[in-house]
Short mmCIF file of C-alpha atoms in Angstrom, two decimals:
data_model
loop_
_atom_site.label_atom_id
_atom_site.label_comp_id
_atom_site.label_asym_id
_atom_site.label_seq_id
_atom_site.Cartn_x
_atom_site.Cartn_y
_atom_site.Cartn_z
CA GLU A 1 35.65 -20.11 -75.34
CA ASP A 2 38.11 -21.98 -73.13
CA GLN A 3 41.55 -22.04 -74.70
CA VAL A 4 45.07 -23.25 -73.93
CA THR A 5 48.10 -22.00 -75.88
CA GLN A 6 51.63 -23.32 -75.48
CA SER A 7 54.81 -21.61 -76.64
CA PRO A 8 57.21 -22.08 -78.21
CA GLU A 9 56.11 -24.96 -80.47
CA ALA A 10 59.67 -26.28 -80.45
CA LEU A 11 62.72 -25.49 -78.34
CA ARG A 12 66.28 -26.63 -78.86
CA LEU A 13 68.70 -26.37 -75.96
CA GLN A 14 72.26 -27.34 -75.28
CA GLU A 15 72.82 -29.61 -72.31
CA GLY A 16 72.96 -27.41 -69.21
CA GLU A 17 71.20 -24.45 -70.85
CA SER A 18 68.21 -23.57 -68.64
CA SER A 19 64.97 -22.26 -70.14
CA SER A 20 61.19 -22.09 -69.68
CA LEU A 21 58.11 -23.34 -71.50
CA ASN A 22 54.93 -21.28 -71.41
CA CYS A 23 51.27 -22.29 -71.15
CA SER A 24 48.74 -19.47 -71.30
CA TYR A 25 45.06 -20.13 -70.73
CA THR A 26 41.71 -18.43 -71.04
CA VAL A 27 39.09 -20.33 -69.09
CA SER A 28 36.07 -19.60 -66.94
CA GLY A 29 36.79 -21.03 -63.54
CA LEU A 30 40.11 -22.88 -63.37
CA ARG A 31 39.95 -26.01 -61.26
CA GLY A 32 43.46 -27.25 -62.04
CA LEU A 33 46.33 -27.06 -64.52
CA PHE A 34 48.24 -30.18 -65.48
CA TRP A 35 51.64 -30.77 -67.08
CA TYR A 36 52.45 -33.98 -68.94
CA ARG A 37 55.53 -35.34 -70.64
CA GLN A 38 55.17 -37.36 -73.85
CA ASP A 39 57.99 -39.42 -75.33
CA PRO A 40 57.85 -40.47 -79.01
CA GLY A 41 55.53 -43.41 -79.55
CA LYS A 42 54.15 -43.29 -76.01
CA GLY A 43 51.20 -41.84 -74.17
CA PRO A 44 51.43 -38.68 -72.08
CA GLU A 45 52.82 -39.19 -68.59
CA PHE A 46 51.73 -37.06 -65.65
CA LEU A 47 54.20 -34.54 -64.20
CA PHE A 48 52.42 -31.91 -62.08
CA THR A 49 49.08 -30.49 -61.01
CA LEU A 50 48.72 -26.84 -59.95
CA TYR A 51 45.53 -25.47 -58.42
CA SER A 52 46.02 -21.82 -57.46
CA ALA A 53 48.04 -18.77 -58.48
CA GLY A 54 51.40 -18.67 -56.74
CA GLU A 55 51.66 -22.42 -56.40
CA GLU A 56 54.92 -24.14 -57.40
CA LYS A 57 55.84 -27.81 -57.80
CA GLU A 58 59.29 -29.33 -58.41
CA LYS A 59 60.59 -32.64 -59.66
CA GLU A 60 64.28 -33.13 -60.37
CA ARG A 61 65.24 -30.49 -62.99
CA LEU A 62 61.65 -29.35 -63.57
CA LYS A 63 59.69 -26.68 -61.74
CA ALA A 64 56.13 -25.68 -62.61
CA THR A 65 54.60 -22.36 -61.58
CA LEU A 66 51.13 -20.87 -61.96
CA THR A 67 49.72 -17.36 -62.27
CA LYS A 68 46.15 -16.27 -62.99
CA LYS A 69 46.78 -16.32 -66.75
CA GLU A 70 49.65 -18.69 -67.41
CA SER A 71 51.93 -21.44 -66.21
CA PHE A 72 55.63 -21.94 -66.76
CA LEU A 73 57.62 -25.12 -66.82
CA HIS A 74 61.19 -24.20 -65.90
CA ILE A 75 63.93 -26.61 -66.88
CA THR A 76 67.20 -26.15 -65.01
CA ALA A 77 70.44 -27.55 -66.48
CA PRO A 78 68.60 -29.93 -68.83
CA LYS A 79 70.02 -33.26 -69.94
CA PRO A 80 69.42 -35.10 -73.25
CA GLU A 81 66.98 -37.43 -71.48
CA ASP A 82 64.71 -34.44 -70.86
CA SER A 83 64.00 -34.34 -74.60
CA ALA A 84 60.27 -34.90 -75.09
CA THR A 85 57.04 -33.10 -75.90
CA TYR A 86 55.56 -31.31 -72.90
CA LEU A 87 51.79 -30.91 -72.79
CA CYS A 88 49.75 -28.50 -70.71
CA ALA A 89 46.06 -29.04 -69.92
CA VAL A 90 43.44 -27.23 -67.85
CA GLN A 91 40.31 -28.40 -66.10
CA THR A 92 37.42 -26.02 -65.46
CA TYR A 93 34.46 -26.05 -63.13
CA TYR A 94 32.02 -24.69 -65.68
CA GLY A 95 30.48 -25.64 -68.98
CA GLY A 96 29.18 -28.94 -70.25
CA SER A 97 32.56 -30.61 -70.46
CA GLN A 98 32.04 -32.72 -67.33
CA GLY A 99 35.40 -31.59 -65.97
CA ASN A 100 37.26 -32.79 -69.05
CA LEU A 101 40.80 -31.58 -69.66
CA ILE A 102 41.49 -29.02 -72.40
CA PHE A 103 44.93 -29.60 -73.93
CA GLY A 104 47.43 -27.28 -75.55
CA LYS A 105 49.29 -28.46 -78.64
CA GLY A 106 52.53 -29.02 -76.78
CA THR A 107 56.15 -27.86 -76.86
CA LYS A 108 58.71 -30.21 -78.37
CA LEU A 109 61.96 -29.93 -76.41
CA SER A 110 65.26 -31.17 -77.79
CA VAL A 111 68.37 -31.14 -75.60
CA LYS A 112 71.68 -31.70 -77.38
CA PRO A 113 74.76 -33.04 -75.58
CA ASN B 1 50.83 -53.54 -63.94
CA ALA B 2 47.82 -51.32 -63.22
CA GLY B 3 46.92 -48.85 -65.90
CA VAL B 4 45.32 -48.38 -69.29
CA THR B 5 45.90 -50.98 -71.99
CA GLN B 6 45.16 -50.38 -75.66
CA THR B 7 44.95 -53.01 -78.36
CA PRO B 8 46.12 -53.24 -81.06
CA LYS B 9 49.26 -51.09 -81.02
CA PHE B 10 49.48 -50.81 -84.81
CA ARG B 11 47.01 -51.40 -87.62
CA VAL B 12 46.81 -50.75 -91.35
CA LEU B 13 43.34 -50.59 -92.88
CA LYS B 14 42.10 -50.19 -96.40
CA THR B 15 39.60 -47.42 -97.12
CA GLY B 16 36.10 -48.61 -96.31
CA GLN B 17 37.15 -51.35 -93.88
CA SER B 18 35.90 -51.41 -90.33
CA MET B 19 37.69 -52.05 -87.06
CA THR B 20 37.39 -51.72 -83.29
CA LEU B 21 40.01 -50.36 -80.93
CA LEU B 22 39.88 -51.70 -77.39
CA CYS B 23 40.76 -49.81 -74.24
CA ALA B 24 40.86 -51.61 -70.89
CA GLN B 25 41.61 -50.11 -67.46
CA ASP B 26 42.00 -51.92 -64.15
CA MET B 27 41.84 -48.91 -61.81
CA ASN B 28 38.05 -48.87 -61.37
CA HIS B 29 37.88 -45.45 -63.05
CA GLU B 30 34.48 -44.02 -63.91
CA TYR B 31 35.51 -41.72 -66.76
CA MET B 32 37.11 -42.90 -69.99
CA TYR B 33 38.15 -41.00 -73.10
CA TRP B 34 39.24 -41.51 -76.69
CA TYR B 35 41.56 -38.93 -78.28
CA ARG B 36 43.29 -38.68 -81.59
CA GLN B 37 46.67 -36.97 -81.94
CA ASP B 38 47.84 -35.53 -85.24
CA PRO B 39 50.97 -33.46 -85.98
CA GLY B 40 50.35 -29.80 -85.24
CA MET B 41 46.81 -30.45 -83.97
CA GLY B 42 47.44 -31.69 -80.46
CA LEU B 43 45.08 -34.05 -78.66
CA ARG B 44 41.49 -33.85 -79.86
CA LEU B 45 38.65 -35.51 -77.99
CA ILE B 46 36.57 -37.97 -80.03
CA HIS B 47 34.12 -39.48 -77.51
CA TYR B 48 34.04 -40.02 -73.80
CA SER B 49 32.09 -41.90 -71.14
CA VAL B 50 31.20 -40.86 -67.59
CA GLY B 51 30.27 -44.36 -66.49
CA GLU B 52 29.18 -47.82 -67.57
CA GLY B 53 26.51 -47.65 -70.26
CA THR B 54 27.05 -43.95 -71.04
CA THR B 55 28.78 -42.22 -73.94
CA ALA B 56 29.06 -38.62 -75.14
CA LYS B 57 30.47 -36.80 -78.16
CA GLY B 58 33.65 -34.82 -78.01
CA GLU B 59 35.22 -32.35 -80.39
CA VAL B 60 35.66 -34.63 -83.45
CA PRO B 61 33.10 -37.49 -83.24
CA ASP B 62 32.17 -37.89 -86.91
CA GLY B 63 33.06 -41.28 -88.39
CA TYR B 64 33.47 -42.94 -84.99
CA ASN B 65 31.23 -44.83 -82.62
CA VAL B 66 31.86 -45.99 -79.06
CA SER B 67 30.46 -48.36 -76.49
CA ARG B 68 30.97 -48.85 -72.75
CA LEU B 69 29.16 -52.07 -71.88
CA LYS B 70 31.52 -52.82 -69.00
CA LYS B 71 33.06 -50.28 -66.65
CA GLN B 72 36.60 -51.39 -67.40
CA ASN B 73 36.33 -51.35 -71.21
CA PHE B 74 35.79 -48.55 -73.73
CA LEU B 75 35.59 -49.49 -77.40
CA LEU B 76 36.15 -47.17 -80.36
CA GLY B 77 34.74 -48.26 -83.70
CA LEU B 78 35.38 -47.12 -87.23
CA GLU B 79 32.56 -48.35 -89.47
CA SER B 80 34.04 -47.29 -92.81
CA ALA B 81 37.62 -46.11 -92.48
CA ALA B 82 38.84 -43.08 -94.43
CA PRO B 83 42.41 -41.83 -95.02
CA SER B 84 41.56 -38.78 -92.86
CA GLN B 85 41.31 -41.16 -89.90
CA THR B 86 44.99 -41.99 -90.13
CA SER B 87 46.23 -40.94 -86.71
CA VAL B 88 47.50 -42.05 -83.33
CA TYR B 89 44.65 -42.86 -80.97
CA PHE B 90 44.94 -42.58 -77.21
CA CYS B 91 42.64 -43.85 -74.54
CA ALA B 92 42.61 -42.22 -71.11
CA SER B 93 40.75 -42.59 -67.84
CA LYS B 94 40.19 -40.80 -64.53
CA PRO B 95 38.45 -41.72 -61.25
CA GLY B 96 35.61 -39.18 -61.28
CA GLN B 97 34.42 -35.81 -62.59
CA TYR B 98 36.79 -33.58 -60.66
CA PHE B 99 38.67 -35.62 -58.11
CA SER B 100 41.97 -36.49 -59.71
CA ASN B 101 45.22 -34.95 -58.59
CA TYR B 102 46.93 -36.36 -61.63
CA GLY B 103 44.37 -35.66 -64.35
CA TYR B 104 44.19 -38.59 -66.72
CA THR B 105 46.02 -41.90 -66.99
CA PHE B 106 46.83 -42.57 -70.64
CA GLY B 107 47.35 -45.73 -72.62
CA SER B 108 50.35 -46.16 -74.90
CA GLY B 109 48.39 -45.49 -78.09
CA THR B 110 47.29 -47.19 -81.31
CA ARG B 111 48.90 -46.07 -84.55
CA LEU B 112 46.32 -46.46 -87.33
CA THR B 113 47.05 -46.01 -91.02
CA VAL B 114 44.23 -45.99 -93.58
CA VAL B 115 45.37 -46.51 -97.16
#
């Protein structure tokens, strides 16, 4: 069964304290892996798409990387405005899901000044 | 602004009442989705549609019905609301089956409370 697991469930950082969020997946035929940011009371907002192992994408203080089994979202010198829930999702080529995304449960990040 | 619009944003229902949530997108997307999001459970797929006039069940379809009479609109209905349907509901869309470098575009959500 296709599965996406995110860890940790919650992460508290001090401003400037770099860290990483993990997304591990077990799927048959990965087409793409997506990272989203979700602020309280809002819908998820797209951050990155990764397609193949070794690929990296960057945006401001965030960098996403992908291996054959997991993805990391690295946060360098975070600021309080980076506080949010970060969601990981995968899309597979196979199965009857019509290419639907399979979501992890998210990591809630809190950055204190 | 282009995107996905959900109405209403908030609603309180009494057990047994019915209601319809509306999702509208102006991006000419083929695929549309309804999710519910509960604490500790993540996003769970209720129903989805791969084009006008089509619907399909997701992971948690019981107690919900959907319709896609027009390409731009996807309606989620609750015929007899139950407290277990208290949740935040998100609509999402994408252009086609696989082509989408950004996955889904999400609406801002509907917070539903059933008392």
